[in-house]
């Protein structure tokens, strides 16, 4: 709870049809297991204390009385349990019968939520026994000797954590065009529980999965779905205990044809951040203030069991990763195609270093030229060796340019930079930032002037990770006419180049070979003199592993997480590779560099946005260059 994570579960106890006493025992046994596992919100199946398929037995006083007695038994057996649980049973109110979720905690009934939409087609005939929820917001119903709040849109809110507000709907409510969960989310619910008895048919599981995940995405909420399973009547249908937990369009956990508990954690703080950021939730009408029932939970750190990807920008499955690569390359190349067409540019000028970023930039440029139906000779590739350039990177740049069929120019900038250093009094043995940046700015000047000569545009090569860290020379590689890599993180750059290497394997083996060697080359700006022909300046030794920085960047920029939460998630995701000291060291570097280098991001050239995280000052990230990192650094100090 301290980090916004709430442990939730859906459960499917073994059902004994119409045997309410045994169902009560199965229910409180599962509740105790959930409590032991640290679960705070538990959702059980529809009509779980009687069974969904009782049919006309629901008319019988014996069954209805047995269901209420079973609820009393559950309340007595769980009066010391903190887990907020939704139990399904029939409830009588004003001579009508309602299919209800009864929400309980610590032996007390918090509220009763009736089903709003009753299916009456195919194998379903609920309107034969039940009435749909009333239109009035709430009433009071007598249940287990108490007067309880009764209504279809009651919310349950945690006193210690106001972001945790829970609403419940029942089975068909999710299928309906105007689901109660829509109103609940508008009124502030961040978690929706669904008590269901949905029978299993071929393909129906996929439809349910889509409904649950899309509802969680549409409402920016967590969705916990529990369906009936073993023990329901199989006269004409089979119930497969399909259980689903989703968060904002992502399926966190799923279980089918199994009983027991399915547990995961929903990040309600993340959901609230996304609602504030997108502002898609309309303001609640003054005339329809929600009926909110408070409950209390012990504040403690939630144990994480959900999967946290160490590389959030990179899909883990080969098929998904290749699909992502194709999509990014198409978006980026279409963006550049439009810019080349609009400006009437005769050429596209790319500085090739033999490194990953410039390789990706020229490959995207080649794709754009193909889309335009123009020859590769309209791409002017420029290699500009200087003091730190190694034979490996220079040769790879030349081979790549030739294999693509571009117009290649080699401009050795060593003499020019030496002359410039003499002009400003820079000692050649002083390998300070001036020594490095002088080379970077000279390269940019060469590219800009060649673009002028050829009537072209300079295509930027810097990536999102470099921009986040400010690992670029102001008015050097920081500047271009169109920056195709600007929203592509370093961890994804590598996969994009690898994808194109595989894609070209059958078409051009020579191109694949040079791409594979570029992939094996250490990441370096090559601005310091090589030693015995080898690269001495390795970027990740200086600023830290890009895989960690991309992790930090994703959760800081996309979800607004505070340092402590990012640190905890990094420890969890990268436990097998980095220890606490290493992660904290580079997290400090990330925050220091990110805040101090905003002035570079505030004057970026145009570039295509390809993912959910970008730093363009015209769209995604707008802060003043002078913003202080004091608050974030203070929290980092508490993590020592």
XYZ file of C-alpha atoms in Angstrom:
640
model
C 0.000 0.000 0.000
C 2.869 2.386 0.712
C 3.866 2.348 -2.961
C 0.308 2.327 -4.264
C 0.211 -1.430 -4.815
C -2.822 -3.318 -3.526
C -2.879 -7.103 -3.390
C -6.096 -8.380 -4.969
C -7.442 -11.817 -5.720
C -10.272 -13.597 -7.421
C -11.265 -17.006 -6.151
C -13.391 -19.930 -7.182
C -14.273 -22.183 -4.223
C -15.543 -25.709 -4.819
C -19.322 -25.306 -5.118
C -21.950 -27.598 -3.628
C -25.149 -26.774 -5.470
C -27.908 -25.608 -3.095
C -25.862 -26.754 -0.062
C -25.402 -23.347 1.513
C -23.689 -24.537 4.685
C -20.930 -26.310 2.773
C -20.583 -23.340 0.443
C -20.133 -21.099 3.488
C -17.301 -23.326 4.703
C -15.612 -23.293 1.280
C -15.981 -19.504 1.199
C -14.494 -18.669 4.580
C -11.702 -21.205 4.038
C -10.695 -19.397 0.842
C -10.983 -16.037 2.592
C -8.562 -17.199 5.271
C -6.088 -18.300 2.622
C -6.385 -14.904 0.958
C -5.776 -13.133 4.283
C -2.671 -15.251 4.905
C -1.389 -14.302 1.434
C -1.772 -10.592 2.210
C -4.742 -10.039 -0.102
C -6.711 -6.853 0.609
C -9.579 -7.187 -1.902
C -11.103 -10.558 -2.805
C -13.806 -11.228 -5.403
C -15.758 -14.512 -5.363
C -18.209 -15.897 -7.959
C -21.797 -14.869 -8.613
C -24.351 -16.480 -6.296
C -21.510 -18.425 -4.717
C -23.343 -19.269 -1.469
C -26.143 -21.062 -3.311
C -24.841 -21.814 -6.772
C -25.811 -19.970 -9.941
C -27.711 -22.843 -11.553
C -30.311 -23.418 -8.825
C -33.096 -22.372 -11.213
C -36.556 -22.375 -9.667
C -35.089 -23.396 -6.319
C -34.539 -19.660 -5.861
C -38.307 -19.443 -5.224
C -37.901 -21.732 -2.217
C -37.862 -20.156 1.217
C -35.517 -22.901 2.417
C -32.811 -21.915 -0.072
C -33.142 -18.198 0.591
C -33.060 -18.701 4.346
C -30.125 -21.071 3.938
C -28.223 -18.470 1.912
C -28.688 -15.819 4.604
C -27.658 -18.267 7.296
C -24.586 -19.181 5.259
C -23.678 -15.497 5.079
C -24.021 -15.248 8.862
C -21.695 -18.230 9.196
C -19.128 -16.590 6.914
C -19.364 -13.335 8.871
C -18.789 -15.101 12.176
C -15.888 -17.164 10.811
C -14.129 -14.132 9.292
C -14.665 -11.424 11.896
C -10.910 -11.161 12.412
C -10.089 -11.003 8.701
C -9.188 -7.650 7.163
C -9.643 -8.705 3.528
C -12.553 -6.888 1.847
C -14.544 -9.661 0.164
C -17.452 -9.700 -2.283
C -19.664 -12.764 -1.808
C -22.549 -13.688 -4.115
C -26.018 -14.618 -2.895
C -29.745 -13.899 -3.516
C -31.195 -11.077 -1.407
C -34.884 -10.275 -0.837
C -36.047 -6.684 -0.863
C -39.671 -5.427 -0.997
C -41.107 -8.685 -2.326
C -38.524 -8.997 -5.079
C -35.415 -11.128 -5.361
C -32.055 -9.666 -6.393
C -28.831 -11.298 -7.526
C -26.332 -9.512 -5.271
C -22.734 -8.964 -4.320
C -22.519 -8.644 -0.540
C -19.343 -6.858 0.484
C -17.981 -7.900 3.867
C -14.977 -7.207 6.098
C -14.125 -8.169 9.688
C -17.467 -9.916 10.149
C -19.467 -6.864 9.074
C -21.539 -6.300 5.947
C -20.357 -3.074 4.306
C -22.975 -2.960 1.572
C -25.123 -4.909 -0.883
C -24.829 -4.369 -4.646
C -27.609 -5.860 -6.854
C -27.080 -6.906 -10.452
C -28.288 -4.270 -12.908
C -28.463 -6.198 -16.205
C -30.069 -9.639 -16.256
C -29.430 -11.934 -19.221
C -32.530 -13.605 -20.604
C -31.343 -15.306 -23.778
C -29.855 -18.623 -24.816
C -29.064 -20.665 -21.746
C -29.755 -17.718 -19.406
C -33.177 -16.888 -17.949
C -32.423 -14.789 -14.882
C -35.509 -12.596 -15.243
C -37.529 -15.677 -14.382
C -36.306 -15.459 -10.765
C -34.584 -12.094 -10.287
C -35.339 -8.403 -10.698
C -32.815 -5.902 -12.067
C -31.335 -3.292 -9.725
C -33.629 -0.398 -8.906
C -33.081 3.020 -10.431
C -32.855 4.862 -7.101
C -29.242 5.270 -5.912
C -29.649 3.294 -2.694
C -31.992 1.919 -0.080
C -31.577 0.090 3.199
C -32.099 -3.662 3.267
C -32.406 -5.937 6.273
C -29.798 -8.707 6.151
C -28.357 -10.912 8.902
C -30.023 -8.765 11.548
C -28.654 -5.425 10.304
C -29.877 -2.593 8.102
C -27.455 -2.408 5.192
C -26.969 0.071 2.336
C -28.418 -1.471 -0.862
C -27.751 -0.060 -4.354
C -26.190 -0.766 -7.754
C -23.517 1.937 -7.633
C -22.255 1.905 -4.054
C -18.539 2.560 -3.680
C -16.241 1.300 -0.946
C -13.358 3.586 -0.012
C -10.259 2.918 2.114
C -9.814 5.504 4.859
C -6.038 5.095 4.990
C -5.600 5.213 1.227
C -8.296 7.290 -0.504
C -6.973 6.264 -3.945
C -8.264 2.765 -3.172
C -11.968 2.983 -3.984
C -13.698 -0.224 -5.013
C -16.907 -0.849 -6.920
C -18.623 -4.126 -7.820
C -20.740 -5.305 -10.721
C -22.064 -8.744 -11.590
C -21.417 -10.790 -14.730
C -23.760 -9.454 -17.459
C -23.227 -5.918 -16.162
C -19.873 -6.017 -17.926
C -21.462 -7.131 -21.211
C -24.021 -4.319 -21.167
C -23.446 -1.090 -23.159
C -23.949 1.045 -20.029
C -22.067 -0.954 -17.420
C -22.399 0.187 -13.803
C -18.594 0.180 -13.679
C -18.555 3.166 -16.051
C -20.410 5.309 -13.538
C -18.390 3.855 -10.670
C -15.120 4.826 -12.346
C -16.453 8.315 -13.046
C -17.312 8.563 -9.363
C -13.768 7.596 -8.356
C -13.557 3.791 -8.294
C -10.044 2.608 -9.137
C -10.755 -1.116 -8.767
C -13.813 -2.907 -10.127
C -14.700 -6.409 -8.976
C -16.950 -8.656 -11.037
C -18.745 -11.630 -9.529
C -19.602 -13.871 -12.463
C -21.056 -17.211 -13.496
C -20.142 -17.288 -17.149
C -20.298 -20.708 -18.744
C -17.536 -21.892 -21.036
C -17.927 -22.276 -24.768
C -15.350 -22.518 -27.534
C -13.819 -19.065 -27.970
C -15.779 -17.441 -25.144
C -12.684 -17.188 -22.957
C -11.014 -14.915 -25.516
C -14.089 -12.684 -25.604
C -14.165 -12.434 -21.796
C -10.466 -11.658 -21.723
C -10.954 -8.866 -24.251
C -13.894 -7.440 -22.322
C -12.055 -7.393 -19.015
C -8.817 -5.929 -20.358
C -10.571 -3.327 -22.502
C -12.869 -2.277 -19.656
C -9.817 -1.766 -17.468
C -8.223 0.302 -20.260
C -11.318 2.360 -21.001
C -11.934 3.152 -17.344
C -8.258 3.422 -16.317
C -8.917 0.989 -13.505
C -8.014 -2.381 -12.102
C -10.519 -5.108 -12.933
C -10.857 -8.323 -10.922
C -13.097 -10.969 -12.509
C -14.115 -14.187 -10.740
C -16.288 -16.772 -12.489
C -17.966 -19.888 -11.143
C -16.270 -23.222 -11.575
C -16.334 -26.756 -10.292
C -19.603 -27.834 -8.745
C -22.069 -25.797 -10.788
C -24.650 -27.901 -12.579
C -23.499 -29.397 -15.879
C -27.030 -30.241 -17.097
C -26.530 -28.138 -20.217
C -23.502 -25.945 -19.500
C -20.020 -26.140 -18.016
C -18.388 -23.463 -15.853
C -14.618 -23.198 -16.100
C -13.687 -20.938 -13.162
C -12.224 -18.317 -15.483
C -10.399 -15.764 -13.359
C -8.829 -12.570 -14.681
C -6.983 -9.614 -13.162
C -6.283 -6.631 -15.423
C -4.907 -3.120 -14.991
C -5.322 -0.331 -17.523
C -5.468 -2.675 -20.506
C -2.789 -5.080 -19.300
C -3.686 -8.602 -18.223
C -1.781 -9.198 -14.988
C -2.944 -12.733 -14.222
C -5.296 -15.372 -15.598
C -6.478 -18.814 -14.556
C -9.014 -21.184 -16.096
C -10.359 -24.622 -15.184
C -8.696 -24.348 -11.783
C -10.137 -23.627 -8.380
C -8.580 -21.639 -5.566
C -7.064 -18.167 -5.611
C -5.548 -16.063 -8.364
C -3.479 -13.242 -6.836
C -1.784 -10.167 -8.229
C -1.186 -6.520 -7.323
C -2.934 -3.491 -8.785
C -1.097 -0.179 -8.707
C -3.829 2.301 -7.782
C -1.341 5.176 -7.532
C -0.391 4.570 -11.157
C -4.052 4.536 -12.168
C -4.708 7.826 -10.381
C -1.675 9.381 -12.068
C -2.936 8.319 -15.479
C -6.378 9.755 -14.777
C -4.840 13.074 -13.756
C -2.552 13.072 -16.778
C -5.144 12.224 -19.431
C -8.138 13.907 -17.762
C -10.497 11.553 -19.610
C -12.761 11.054 -16.623
C -15.584 13.627 -16.716
C -16.414 15.593 -13.617
C -19.094 13.865 -11.587
C -22.459 15.622 -11.675
C -23.304 17.474 -8.484
C -26.740 15.832 -8.415
C -25.320 12.307 -8.387
C -22.896 12.259 -5.491
C -21.748 8.653 -4.930
C -22.836 6.582 -1.978
C -19.503 5.720 -0.384
C -18.973 3.219 2.413
C -15.650 3.540 4.276
C -13.444 0.648 5.327
C -10.096 0.446 7.074
C -6.888 -1.418 6.187
C -3.565 -1.782 7.939
C -0.974 0.237 6.049
C 1.896 -2.036 5.009
C 4.150 -2.623 2.032
C 2.508 -4.981 -0.445
C 4.580 -7.972 -1.483
C 5.076 -7.961 -5.240
C 4.286 -11.055 -7.274
C 3.296 -9.433 -10.578
C 5.830 -9.425 -13.359
C 7.862 -6.253 -13.852
C 9.725 -6.224 -17.168
C 13.382 -5.189 -16.789
C 13.220 -3.612 -20.261
C 9.796 -1.962 -20.426
C 10.379 -0.505 -23.893
C 11.218 -3.894 -25.429
C 8.601 -6.659 -25.920
C 10.022 -9.939 -24.675
C 8.553 -12.384 -27.186
C 10.314 -12.580 -30.566
C 7.063 -12.275 -32.499
C 5.858 -9.269 -30.475
C 9.283 -7.673 -30.648
C 9.468 -8.012 -34.431
C 5.975 -6.580 -34.759
C 6.977 -3.596 -32.609
C 10.111 -3.069 -34.688
C 8.152 -3.094 -37.952
C 5.674 -0.591 -36.576
C 8.329 1.801 -35.246
C 10.306 1.705 -38.469
C 7.184 2.434 -40.492
C 6.148 5.365 -38.257
C 9.629 6.886 -38.310
C 10.129 6.433 -42.056
C 6.693 7.874 -42.831
C 7.502 10.912 -40.706
C 10.767 11.501 -42.559
C 9.080 10.857 -45.911
C 6.567 13.631 -45.180
C 9.305 16.054 -44.118
C 11.393 15.368 -47.250
C 8.337 15.818 -49.472
C 7.169 18.988 -47.748
C 10.554 20.710 -47.901
C 11.340 19.544 -51.422
C 14.713 18.318 -50.206
C 16.981 16.897 -52.857
C 19.040 14.900 -50.379
C 19.052 13.543 -46.857
C 22.411 13.988 -45.143
C 23.429 11.520 -42.438
C 26.643 11.499 -40.452
C 27.821 7.897 -40.113
C 30.020 6.967 -37.170
C 29.806 3.195 -37.385
C 27.745 3.175 -34.182
C 24.186 2.002 -33.522
C 22.377 5.339 -33.556
C 23.699 6.622 -36.868
C 23.183 3.159 -38.351
C 19.536 3.198 -37.383
C 19.130 6.749 -38.695
C 20.510 5.869 -42.141
C 18.419 2.670 -42.287
C 15.247 4.665 -41.528
C 16.305 7.205 -44.161
C 16.712 4.379 -46.685
C 13.204 3.139 -45.882
C 11.870 6.669 -46.440
C 13.597 6.913 -49.818
C 12.020 3.594 -50.800
C 8.600 4.955 -49.852
C 9.289 8.001 -52.014
C 10.501 5.857 -54.899
C 13.807 7.706 -54.919
C 17.323 6.282 -55.416
C 19.610 5.576 -52.481
C 22.095 8.011 -54.012
C 19.835 10.794 -52.705
C 21.148 9.856 -49.255
C 24.455 11.601 -48.634
C 26.351 9.705 -45.950
C 29.316 11.466 -44.386
C 32.003 9.832 -42.311
C 34.161 12.288 -40.369
C 37.126 10.598 -38.704
C 39.015 12.434 -35.997
C 41.207 11.738 -32.968
C 39.161 8.911 -31.419
C 37.925 7.163 -34.543
C 38.935 3.521 -34.769
C 39.448 1.516 -37.940
C 36.573 -0.762 -36.983
C 33.935 1.950 -36.759
C 35.272 3.864 -39.772
C 35.331 0.757 -41.941
C 31.847 -0.275 -40.811
C 30.511 3.182 -41.675
C 32.025 3.003 -45.152
C 30.825 -0.558 -45.777
C 27.305 0.286 -44.588
C 27.120 3.355 -46.837
C 28.359 1.385 -49.840
C 26.078 -1.596 -49.241
C 23.075 0.726 -49.077
C 24.165 2.446 -52.292
C 24.333 5.948 -50.793
C 26.500 8.837 -51.922
C 29.466 8.562 -49.559
C 31.706 11.458 -48.520
C 34.675 11.212 -46.181
C 35.716 14.417 -44.449
C 38.653 14.078 -42.091
C 38.072 16.851 -39.551
C 41.356 16.417 -37.640
C 43.181 19.348 -39.248
C 40.174 21.653 -38.921
C 39.713 20.827 -35.239
C 43.444 21.318 -34.571
C 43.271 24.729 -36.253
C 40.216 25.628 -34.177
C 41.972 24.557 -30.986
C 44.939 26.748 -31.864
C 42.550 29.665 -32.418
C 40.998 29.331 -28.974
C 44.150 28.224 -27.146
C 43.039 24.664 -26.401
C 45.956 22.337 -25.551
C 45.817 19.096 -27.541
C 46.814 17.197 -24.398
C 43.882 18.644 -22.463
C 41.197 16.028 -23.070
C 38.486 18.020 -21.309
C 34.913 18.639 -22.439
C 36.180 21.309 -24.860
C 38.345 18.692 -26.574
C 35.332 16.420 -27.023
C 32.675 18.983 -27.887
C 34.887 20.769 -30.396
C 34.851 17.637 -32.522
C 31.111 17.116 -32.180
C 30.309 20.689 -33.215
C 32.678 20.556 -36.177
C 30.918 17.421 -37.410
C 27.549 19.144 -37.191
C 28.890 22.138 -39.107
C 30.182 19.849 -41.853
C 26.818 18.108 -42.126
C 24.857 21.358 -42.220
C 27.105 22.827 -44.911
C 26.930 19.684 -47.055
C 23.152 19.804 -46.706
C 23.265 23.379 -48.000
C 25.489 22.315 -50.905
C 23.211 19.468 -51.915
C 19.844 21.057 -51.136
C 19.148 18.583 -48.367
C 18.238 18.090 -44.723
C 20.507 16.857 -41.940
C 18.994 13.753 -40.346
C 19.618 13.606 -36.582
C 20.966 10.428 -35.030
C 20.603 11.005 -31.247
C 18.182 8.739 -29.366
C 15.725 9.202 -26.489
C 18.058 7.810 -23.819
C 20.820 10.236 -24.756
C 18.387 13.145 -24.683
C 17.123 12.092 -21.249
C 20.658 12.055 -19.855
C 21.806 15.075 -21.839
C 24.516 12.848 -23.350
C 24.816 15.013 -26.435
C 26.764 18.135 -27.357
C 24.674 21.291 -27.378
C 24.552 22.563 -30.949
C 26.611 19.530 -31.926
C 25.029 16.109 -32.351
C 22.150 17.638 -30.371
C 21.093 19.561 -33.500
C 19.723 18.506 -36.916
C 16.904 19.328 -39.324
C 14.855 16.228 -38.449
C 15.688 13.782 -35.634
C 14.367 10.340 -36.577
C 15.642 8.595 -33.423
C 14.507 11.214 -30.914
C 11.804 9.088 -29.265
C 13.511 5.690 -29.584
C 15.276 4.523 -26.377
C 18.734 2.976 -26.577
C 17.528 -0.498 -25.522
C 15.155 -0.487 -28.484
C 17.667 0.955 -30.969
C 19.671 -2.237 -30.687
C 16.652 -4.428 -31.402
C 15.608 -2.321 -34.383
C 19.029 -2.700 -35.986
C 19.050 -6.421 -35.156
C 15.612 -6.809 -36.726
C 16.774 -5.127 -39.942
C 19.898 -7.307 -39.941
C 17.722 -10.430 -39.859
C 15.249 -8.985 -42.347
C 18.068 -8.354 -44.848
C 19.772 -11.695 -44.319
C 18.291 -13.308 -47.421
C 18.300 -10.110 -49.480
C 21.807 -8.861 -48.787
C 24.115 -11.008 -46.712
C 26.883 -8.405 -46.874
C 24.609 -5.770 -45.307
C 23.616 -8.210 -42.568
C 27.276 -8.873 -41.797
C 28.175 -5.230 -41.241
C 25.034 -4.647 -39.151
C 25.943 -7.574 -36.925
C 29.457 -6.186 -36.406
C 28.021 -2.761 -35.550
C 25.769 -4.459 -33.010
C 28.861 -6.020 -31.411
C 30.737 -2.691 -31.204
C 30.856 -1.003 -27.746
C 28.730 2.136 -27.456
C 31.111 5.118 -27.571
C 31.214 8.729 -28.823
C 34.866 8.094 -29.865
C 35.967 11.592 -28.914
C 39.120 10.579 -27.017
C 42.194 9.166 -28.773
C 42.156 5.401 -29.253
C 44.809 3.244 -27.605
C 46.439 0.731 -29.922
C 43.433 1.121 -32.242
C 40.876 0.192 -29.571
C 37.973 2.271 -28.206
C 38.853 3.700 -24.794
C 35.732 5.762 -24.162
C 32.791 3.532 -23.327
C 29.597 5.472 -22.707
C 28.072 3.094 -20.174
C 31.201 3.237 -18.009
C 30.654 6.985 -17.751
C 26.889 7.482 -17.457
C 25.778 3.995 -16.459
C 24.004 1.060 -18.130
C 21.412 2.223 -20.633
C 19.177 -0.692 -19.686
C 18.889 0.766 -16.179
C 18.471 4.340 -17.380
C 15.724 3.295 -19.789
C 13.980 1.541 -16.887
C 14.241 4.687 -14.748
C 13.103 6.882 -17.634
C 10.029 4.772 -18.380
C 8.661 4.854 -14.849
C 9.671 8.453 -14.174
C 8.303 9.955 -17.370
C 5.467 7.625 -18.354
C 3.997 6.976 -14.925
C 5.310 9.770 -12.717
C 6.703 7.377 -10.100
C 8.694 8.833 -7.223
C 12.356 7.771 -6.725
C 11.606 5.294 -3.944
C 9.074 3.414 -6.020
C 11.331 3.324 -9.092
C 14.152 2.069 -6.873
C 11.988 -0.693 -5.447
C 10.812 -1.805 -8.881
C 14.369 -1.754 -10.234
C 15.543 -3.933 -7.345
C 12.675 -6.321 -8.078
C 13.149 -6.439 -11.865
C 16.967 -6.432 -11.951
C 17.709 -8.491 -8.830
C 19.742 -11.079 -10.713
C 22.014 -8.538 -12.405
C 22.465 -5.430 -10.248
C 22.702 -5.030 -6.494
C 21.191 -2.278 -4.399
C 24.322 -0.100 -4.383
C 24.738 -0.145 -8.156
C 21.084 0.626 -8.861
C 21.032 3.517 -6.390
C 24.282 4.929 -7.798
C 22.918 5.138 -11.339
C 19.480 6.282 -10.195
C 21.193 9.291 -8.596
C 23.031 9.937 -11.849
C 19.771 9.694 -13.767
C 17.990 12.336 -11.703
C 20.996 14.659 -11.591
C 21.537 14.548 -15.327
C 17.853 14.575 -16.268
C 17.087 17.808 -14.419
C 20.332 19.599 -15.247
C 20.091 18.886 -18.991
C 16.550 20.076 -19.674
C 17.892 23.125 -21.573
C 19.014 20.782 -24.355
C 15.596 19.195 -24.655
C 13.827 22.557 -24.732
C 15.224 23.327 -28.188
C 15.064 19.980 -29.932
C 14.502 19.702 -33.679
C 11.335 18.010 -34.927
C 11.230 14.233 -34.866
C 8.565 11.511 -35.037
C 6.999 10.270 -31.813
C 6.891 6.472 -32.001
C 5.985 5.405 -28.441
C 4.290 6.536 -25.240
C 7.431 8.225 -23.881
C 9.035 11.234 -25.556
C 10.742 14.450 -24.459
C 9.701 16.893 -27.154
C 9.006 20.332 -25.623
C 6.203 20.770 -28.154
C 4.185 17.816 -26.959
C 5.163 15.378 -24.269
C 7.469 17.013 -21.757
C 7.288 20.648 -20.786
C 9.271 21.900 -17.830
C 11.499 24.948 -17.375
C 15.234 24.487 -17.847
C 15.786 25.829 -14.318
C 13.581 23.287 -12.487
C 15.290 22.027 -9.325
C 15.734 18.346 -8.458
C 15.812 19.050 -4.690
C 12.661 17.081 -3.804
C 13.740 14.037 -5.783
C 17.280 14.135 -4.412
C 15.946 14.380 -0.868
C 13.965 11.191 -1.371
C 17.004 9.487 -2.874
C 18.907 10.349 0.300
C 16.394 8.340 2.344
C 17.140 5.219 0.280
C 20.728 4.850 1.484
